[in-house]
PDB file of C-alpha atoms in Angstrom:
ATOM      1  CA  UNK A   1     -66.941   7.227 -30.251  1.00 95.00           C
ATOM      2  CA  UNK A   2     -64.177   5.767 -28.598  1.00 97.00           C
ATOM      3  CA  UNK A   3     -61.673   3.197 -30.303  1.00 98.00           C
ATOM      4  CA  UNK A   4     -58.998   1.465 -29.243  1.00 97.00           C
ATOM      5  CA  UNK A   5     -56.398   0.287 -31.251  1.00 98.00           C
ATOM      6  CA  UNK A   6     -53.828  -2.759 -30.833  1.00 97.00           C
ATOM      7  CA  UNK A   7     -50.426  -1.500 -32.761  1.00 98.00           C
ATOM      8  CA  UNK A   8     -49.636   1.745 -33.597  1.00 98.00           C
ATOM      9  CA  UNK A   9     -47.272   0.845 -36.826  1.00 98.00           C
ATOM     10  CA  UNK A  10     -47.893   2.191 -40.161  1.00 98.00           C
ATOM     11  CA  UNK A  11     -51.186   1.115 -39.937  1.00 98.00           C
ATOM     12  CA  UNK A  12     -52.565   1.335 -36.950  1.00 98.00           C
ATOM     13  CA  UNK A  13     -51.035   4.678 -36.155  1.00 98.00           C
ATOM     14  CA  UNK A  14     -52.180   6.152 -39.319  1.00 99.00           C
ATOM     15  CA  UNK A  15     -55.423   5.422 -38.403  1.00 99.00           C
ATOM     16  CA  UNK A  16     -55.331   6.404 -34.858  1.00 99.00           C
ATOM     17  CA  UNK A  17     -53.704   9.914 -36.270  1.00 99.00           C
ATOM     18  CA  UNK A  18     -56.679  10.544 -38.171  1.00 98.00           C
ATOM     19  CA  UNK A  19     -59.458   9.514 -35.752  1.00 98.00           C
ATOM     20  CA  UNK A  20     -57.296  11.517 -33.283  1.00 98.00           C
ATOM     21  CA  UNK A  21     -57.566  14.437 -35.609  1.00 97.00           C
ATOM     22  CA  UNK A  22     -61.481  14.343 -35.893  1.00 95.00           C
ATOM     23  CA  UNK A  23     -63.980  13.483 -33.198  1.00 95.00           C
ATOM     24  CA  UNK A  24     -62.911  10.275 -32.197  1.00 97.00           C
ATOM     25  CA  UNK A  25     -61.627   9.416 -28.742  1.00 98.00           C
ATOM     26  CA  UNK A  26     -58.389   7.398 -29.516  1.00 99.00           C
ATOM     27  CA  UNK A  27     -56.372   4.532 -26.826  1.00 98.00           C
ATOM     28  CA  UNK A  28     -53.869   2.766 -28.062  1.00 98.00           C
ATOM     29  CA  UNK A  29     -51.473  -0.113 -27.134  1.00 96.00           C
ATOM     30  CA  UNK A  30     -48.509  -1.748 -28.691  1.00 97.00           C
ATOM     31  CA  UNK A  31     -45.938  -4.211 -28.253  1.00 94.00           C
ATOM     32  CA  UNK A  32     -43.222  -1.820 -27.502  1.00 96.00           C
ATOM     33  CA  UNK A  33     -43.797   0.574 -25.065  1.00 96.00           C
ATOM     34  CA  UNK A  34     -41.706   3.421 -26.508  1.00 97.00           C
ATOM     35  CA  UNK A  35     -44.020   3.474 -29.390  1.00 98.00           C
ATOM     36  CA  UNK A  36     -46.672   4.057 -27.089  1.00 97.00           C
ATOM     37  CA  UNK A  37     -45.064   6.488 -25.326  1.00 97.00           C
ATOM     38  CA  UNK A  38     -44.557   8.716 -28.730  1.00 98.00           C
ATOM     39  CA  UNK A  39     -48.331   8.011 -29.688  1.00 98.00           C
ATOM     40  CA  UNK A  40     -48.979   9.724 -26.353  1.00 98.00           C
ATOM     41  CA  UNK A  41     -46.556  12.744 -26.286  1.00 98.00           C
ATOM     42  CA  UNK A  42     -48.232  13.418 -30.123  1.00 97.00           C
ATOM     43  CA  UNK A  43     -51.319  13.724 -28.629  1.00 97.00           C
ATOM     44  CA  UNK A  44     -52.507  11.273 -30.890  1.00 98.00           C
ATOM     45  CA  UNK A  45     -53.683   8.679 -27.979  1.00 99.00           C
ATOM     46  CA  UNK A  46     -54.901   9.364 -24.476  1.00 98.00           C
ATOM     47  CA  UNK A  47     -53.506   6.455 -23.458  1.00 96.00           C
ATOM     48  CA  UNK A  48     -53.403   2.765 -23.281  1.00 94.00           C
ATOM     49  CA  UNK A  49     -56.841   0.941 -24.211  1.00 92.00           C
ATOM     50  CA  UNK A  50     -59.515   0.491 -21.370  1.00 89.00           C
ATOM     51  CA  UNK A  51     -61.439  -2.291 -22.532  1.00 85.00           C
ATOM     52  CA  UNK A  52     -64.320  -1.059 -20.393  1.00 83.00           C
ATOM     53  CA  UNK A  53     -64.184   2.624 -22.524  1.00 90.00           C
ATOM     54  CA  UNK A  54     -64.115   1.894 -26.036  1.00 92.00           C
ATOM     55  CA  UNK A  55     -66.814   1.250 -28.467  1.00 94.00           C
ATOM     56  CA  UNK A  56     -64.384  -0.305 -31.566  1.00 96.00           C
ATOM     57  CA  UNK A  57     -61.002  -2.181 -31.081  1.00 96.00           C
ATOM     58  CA  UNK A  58     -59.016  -2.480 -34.065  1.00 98.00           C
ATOM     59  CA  UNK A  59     -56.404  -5.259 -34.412  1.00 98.00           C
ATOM     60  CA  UNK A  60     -53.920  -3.680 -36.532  1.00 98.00           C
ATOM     61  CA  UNK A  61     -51.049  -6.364 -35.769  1.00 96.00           C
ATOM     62  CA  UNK A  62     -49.574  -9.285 -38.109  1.00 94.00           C
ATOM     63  CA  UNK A  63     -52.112 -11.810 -39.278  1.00 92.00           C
ATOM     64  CA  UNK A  64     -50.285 -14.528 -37.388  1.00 95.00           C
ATOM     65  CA  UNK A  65     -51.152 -12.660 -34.178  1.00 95.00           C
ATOM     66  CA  UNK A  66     -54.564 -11.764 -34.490  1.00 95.00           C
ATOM     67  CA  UNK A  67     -56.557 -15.190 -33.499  1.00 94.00           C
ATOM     68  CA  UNK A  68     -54.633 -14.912 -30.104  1.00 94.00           C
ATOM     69  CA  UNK A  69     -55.463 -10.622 -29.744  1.00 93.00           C
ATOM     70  CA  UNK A  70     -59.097 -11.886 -30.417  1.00 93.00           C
ATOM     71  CA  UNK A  71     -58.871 -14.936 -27.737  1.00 93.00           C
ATOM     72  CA  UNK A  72     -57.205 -12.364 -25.274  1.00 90.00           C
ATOM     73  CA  UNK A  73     -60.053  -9.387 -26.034  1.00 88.00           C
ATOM     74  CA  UNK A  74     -62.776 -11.903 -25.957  1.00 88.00           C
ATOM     75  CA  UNK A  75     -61.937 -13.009 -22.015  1.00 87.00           C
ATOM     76  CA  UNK A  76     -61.642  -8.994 -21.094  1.00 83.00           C
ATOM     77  CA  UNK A  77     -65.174  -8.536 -22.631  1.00 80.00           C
ATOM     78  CA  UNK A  78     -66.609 -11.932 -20.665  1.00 78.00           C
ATOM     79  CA  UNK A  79     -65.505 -10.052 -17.692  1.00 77.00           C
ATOM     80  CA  UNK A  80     -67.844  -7.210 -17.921  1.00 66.00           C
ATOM     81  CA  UNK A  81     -65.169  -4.399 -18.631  1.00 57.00           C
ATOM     82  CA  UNK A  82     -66.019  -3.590 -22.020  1.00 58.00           C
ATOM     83  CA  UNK A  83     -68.800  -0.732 -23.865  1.00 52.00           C
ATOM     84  CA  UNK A  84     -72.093  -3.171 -24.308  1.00 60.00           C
ATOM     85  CA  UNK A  85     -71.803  -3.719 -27.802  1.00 71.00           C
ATOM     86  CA  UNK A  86     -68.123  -3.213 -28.120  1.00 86.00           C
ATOM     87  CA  UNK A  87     -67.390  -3.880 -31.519  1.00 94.00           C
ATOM     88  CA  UNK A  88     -64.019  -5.788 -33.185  1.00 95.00           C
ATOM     89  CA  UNK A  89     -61.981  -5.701 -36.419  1.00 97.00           C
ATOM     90  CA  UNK A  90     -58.968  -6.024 -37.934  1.00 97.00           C
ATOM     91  CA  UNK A  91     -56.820  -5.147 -40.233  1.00 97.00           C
ATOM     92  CA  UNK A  92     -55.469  -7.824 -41.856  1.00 92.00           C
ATOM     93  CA  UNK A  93     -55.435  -9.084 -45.776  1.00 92.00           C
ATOM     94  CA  UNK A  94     -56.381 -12.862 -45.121  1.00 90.00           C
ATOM     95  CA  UNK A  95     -59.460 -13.049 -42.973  1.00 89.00           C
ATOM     96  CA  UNK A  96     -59.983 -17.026 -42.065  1.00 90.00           C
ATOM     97  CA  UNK A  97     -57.889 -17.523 -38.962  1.00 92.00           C
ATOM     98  CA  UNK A  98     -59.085 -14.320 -37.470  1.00 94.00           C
ATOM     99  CA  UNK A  99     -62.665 -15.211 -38.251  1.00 92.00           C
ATOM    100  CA  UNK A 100     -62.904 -18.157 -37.027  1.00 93.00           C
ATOM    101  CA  UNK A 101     -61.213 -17.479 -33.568  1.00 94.00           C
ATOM    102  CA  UNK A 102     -63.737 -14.682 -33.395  1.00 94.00           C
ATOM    103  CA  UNK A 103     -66.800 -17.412 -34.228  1.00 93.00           C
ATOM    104  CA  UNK A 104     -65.028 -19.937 -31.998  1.00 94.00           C
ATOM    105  CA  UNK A 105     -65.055 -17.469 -28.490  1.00 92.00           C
ATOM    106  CA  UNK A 106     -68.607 -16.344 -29.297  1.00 90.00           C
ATOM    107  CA  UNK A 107     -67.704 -12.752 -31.037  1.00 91.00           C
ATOM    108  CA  UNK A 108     -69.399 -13.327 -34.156  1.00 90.00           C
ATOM    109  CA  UNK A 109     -72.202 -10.932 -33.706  1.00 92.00           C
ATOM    110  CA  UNK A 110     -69.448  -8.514 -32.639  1.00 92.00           C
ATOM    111  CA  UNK A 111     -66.161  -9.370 -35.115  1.00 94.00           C
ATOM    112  CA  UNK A 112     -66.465  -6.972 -38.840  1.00 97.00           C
ATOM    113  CA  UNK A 113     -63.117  -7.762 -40.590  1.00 96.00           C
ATOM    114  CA  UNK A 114     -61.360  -5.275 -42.388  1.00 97.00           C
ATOM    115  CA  UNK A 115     -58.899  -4.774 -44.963  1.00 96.00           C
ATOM    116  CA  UNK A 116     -57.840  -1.590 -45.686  1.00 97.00           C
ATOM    117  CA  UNK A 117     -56.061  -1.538 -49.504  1.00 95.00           C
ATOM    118  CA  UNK A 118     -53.443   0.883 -48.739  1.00 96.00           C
ATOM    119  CA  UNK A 119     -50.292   1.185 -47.046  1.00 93.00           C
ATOM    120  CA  UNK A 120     -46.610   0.569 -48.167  1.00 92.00           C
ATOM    121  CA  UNK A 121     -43.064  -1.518 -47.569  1.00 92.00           C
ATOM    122  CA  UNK A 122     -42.332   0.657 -44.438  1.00 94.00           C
ATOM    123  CA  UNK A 123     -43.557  -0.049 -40.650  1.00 95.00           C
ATOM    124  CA  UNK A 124     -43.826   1.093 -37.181  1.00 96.00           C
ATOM    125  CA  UNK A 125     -44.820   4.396 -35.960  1.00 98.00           C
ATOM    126  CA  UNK A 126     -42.337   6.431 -37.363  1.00 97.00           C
ATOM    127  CA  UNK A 127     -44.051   5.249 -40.790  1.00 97.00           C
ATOM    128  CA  UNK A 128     -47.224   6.304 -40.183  1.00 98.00           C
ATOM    129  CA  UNK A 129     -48.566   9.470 -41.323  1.00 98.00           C
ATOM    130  CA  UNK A 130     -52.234  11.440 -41.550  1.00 97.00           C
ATOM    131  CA  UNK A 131     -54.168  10.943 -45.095  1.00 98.00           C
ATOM    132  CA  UNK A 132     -52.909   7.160 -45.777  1.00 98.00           C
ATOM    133  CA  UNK A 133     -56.877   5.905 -45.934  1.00 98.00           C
ATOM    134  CA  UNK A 134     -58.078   8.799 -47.571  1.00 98.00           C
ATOM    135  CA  UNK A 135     -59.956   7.622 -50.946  1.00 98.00           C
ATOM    136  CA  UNK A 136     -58.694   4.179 -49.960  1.00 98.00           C
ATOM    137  CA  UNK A 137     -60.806   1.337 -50.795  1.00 97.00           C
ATOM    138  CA  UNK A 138     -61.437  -0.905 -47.198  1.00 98.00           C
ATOM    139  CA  UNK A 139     -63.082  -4.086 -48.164  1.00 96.00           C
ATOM    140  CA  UNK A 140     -65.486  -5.337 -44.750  1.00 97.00           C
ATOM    141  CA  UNK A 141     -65.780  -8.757 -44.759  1.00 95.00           C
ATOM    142  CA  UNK A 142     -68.785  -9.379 -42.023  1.00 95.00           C
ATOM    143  CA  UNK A 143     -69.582 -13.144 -40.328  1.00 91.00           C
ATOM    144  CA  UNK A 144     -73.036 -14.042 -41.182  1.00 92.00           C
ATOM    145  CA  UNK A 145     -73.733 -13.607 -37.566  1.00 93.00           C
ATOM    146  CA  UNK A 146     -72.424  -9.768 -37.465  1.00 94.00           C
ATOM    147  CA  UNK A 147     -74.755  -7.721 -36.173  1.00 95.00           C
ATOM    148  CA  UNK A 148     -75.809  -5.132 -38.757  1.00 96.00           C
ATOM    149  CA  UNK A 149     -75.516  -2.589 -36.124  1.00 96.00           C
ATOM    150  CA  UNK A 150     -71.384  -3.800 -35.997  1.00 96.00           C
ATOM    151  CA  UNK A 151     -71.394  -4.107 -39.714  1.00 97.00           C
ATOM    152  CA  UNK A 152     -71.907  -0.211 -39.516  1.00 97.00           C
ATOM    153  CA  UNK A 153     -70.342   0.910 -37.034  1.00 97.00           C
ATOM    154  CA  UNK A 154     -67.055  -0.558 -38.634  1.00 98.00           C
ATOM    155  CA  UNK A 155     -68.206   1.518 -41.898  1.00 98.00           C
ATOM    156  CA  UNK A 156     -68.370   4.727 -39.733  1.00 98.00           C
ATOM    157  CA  UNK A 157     -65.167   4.361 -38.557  1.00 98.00           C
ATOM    158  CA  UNK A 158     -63.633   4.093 -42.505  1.00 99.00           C
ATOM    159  CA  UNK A 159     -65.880   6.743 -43.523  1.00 98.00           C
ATOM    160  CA  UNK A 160     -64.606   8.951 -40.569  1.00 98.00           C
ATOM    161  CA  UNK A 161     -60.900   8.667 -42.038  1.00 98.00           C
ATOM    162  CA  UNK A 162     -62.285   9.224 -45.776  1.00 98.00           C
ATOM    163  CA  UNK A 163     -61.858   5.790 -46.732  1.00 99.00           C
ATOM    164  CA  UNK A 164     -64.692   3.902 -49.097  1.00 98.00           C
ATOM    165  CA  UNK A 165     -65.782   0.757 -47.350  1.00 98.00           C
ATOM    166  CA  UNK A 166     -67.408  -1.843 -49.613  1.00 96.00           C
ATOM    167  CA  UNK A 167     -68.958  -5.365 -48.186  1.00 95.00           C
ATOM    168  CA  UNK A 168     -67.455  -8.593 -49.608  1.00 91.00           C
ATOM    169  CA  UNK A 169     -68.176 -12.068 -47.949  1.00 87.00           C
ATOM    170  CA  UNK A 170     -64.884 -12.948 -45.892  1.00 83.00           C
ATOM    171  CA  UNK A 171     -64.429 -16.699 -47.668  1.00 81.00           C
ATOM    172  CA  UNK A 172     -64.847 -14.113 -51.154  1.00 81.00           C
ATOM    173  CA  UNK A 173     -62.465 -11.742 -49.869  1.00 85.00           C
ATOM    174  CA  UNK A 174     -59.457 -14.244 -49.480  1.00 76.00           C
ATOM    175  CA  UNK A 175     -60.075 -16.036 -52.730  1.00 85.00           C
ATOM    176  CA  UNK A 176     -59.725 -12.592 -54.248  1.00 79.00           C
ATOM    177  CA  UNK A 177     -56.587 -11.913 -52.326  1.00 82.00           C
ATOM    178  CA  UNK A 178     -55.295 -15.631 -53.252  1.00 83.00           C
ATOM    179  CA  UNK A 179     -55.424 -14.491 -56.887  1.00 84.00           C
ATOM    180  CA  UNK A 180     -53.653 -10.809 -56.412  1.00 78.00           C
TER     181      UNK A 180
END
């Protein structure tokens, strides 16, 4: 499997460390293009994301900014380039605005959302670090019109970094967050 992954922070890079250290084929892009240029020199990405390469792209940037990443990856994917069945998700711990830009540009079937409940006060790549998902509880928070093939794949990748997905309905999934 191939993933690409938008922001290689504490997040993001942690996660592209430890797909990178499995099986997993690993791209990655950020806003600032020294970052990317460490990701690369650690061997930890081959490079910047080809939209027409990767099976999974994972939005690991600020909530505020993922409706327009999903916007931007869902006119690359009506241009042909991507995987067919190219899968999205993201990382973020409120899952409305993200969902419904992904229902809204016709990614529904293809749009899993993720929260990962891990992580700490420190960012960027410098913070990131193998193990941070391991035993980590991810909630997925699937669109009623996610394909269950999407539904799993997103699972796979979680399981492949030894985190412990569990499903929870994305409307659920922020109420529960409202309350933390």
């Amino acid at each position: 499997m191939t993933v690409g992954i938008v922001g290689l922070g504490l997040m993001g890079g942690s996660l592209a460390r430890d797909l990178a250290a499995g099986t997993w084929r690993v791209q990655g892009t950020d806003r600032d293009p020294r970052t990317e240029r460490k990701a690369l020199a650690a061997g930890v990405i081959e490079g910047p994301i080809r939209i027409d390469e990767v099976d999974i792209v994972v939005l690991a940037v600020p909530v505020r900014s993922a409706p327009g990443w999903v916007r931007w990856l869902a006119r690359e994917l009506r241009r042909g380039g991507a995987v067919d069945g190219a899968v999205l998700t993201d990382l973020g711990s409120t899952k409305r605005s993200v969902m419904a830009a992904a229902e809204m540009t016709g990614l529904g079937a293809r749009f899993v959302g993720s929260h990962p409940l891990t992580g700490d006060e420190r960012s960027g790549w410098s913070a990131s670090r193998t193990g941070l998902y391991q035993g980590a509880t991810v909630w997925v928070c699937p669109l009623d019109t996610a394909s269950p093939e999407a539904v799993d794949r997103v699972e796979a990748l979680w399981r492949a970094v030894g985190a412990e997905p569990r499903r929870i309905d994305p409307a659920a999934h922020d109420r529960l967050m409202a309350r933390i």
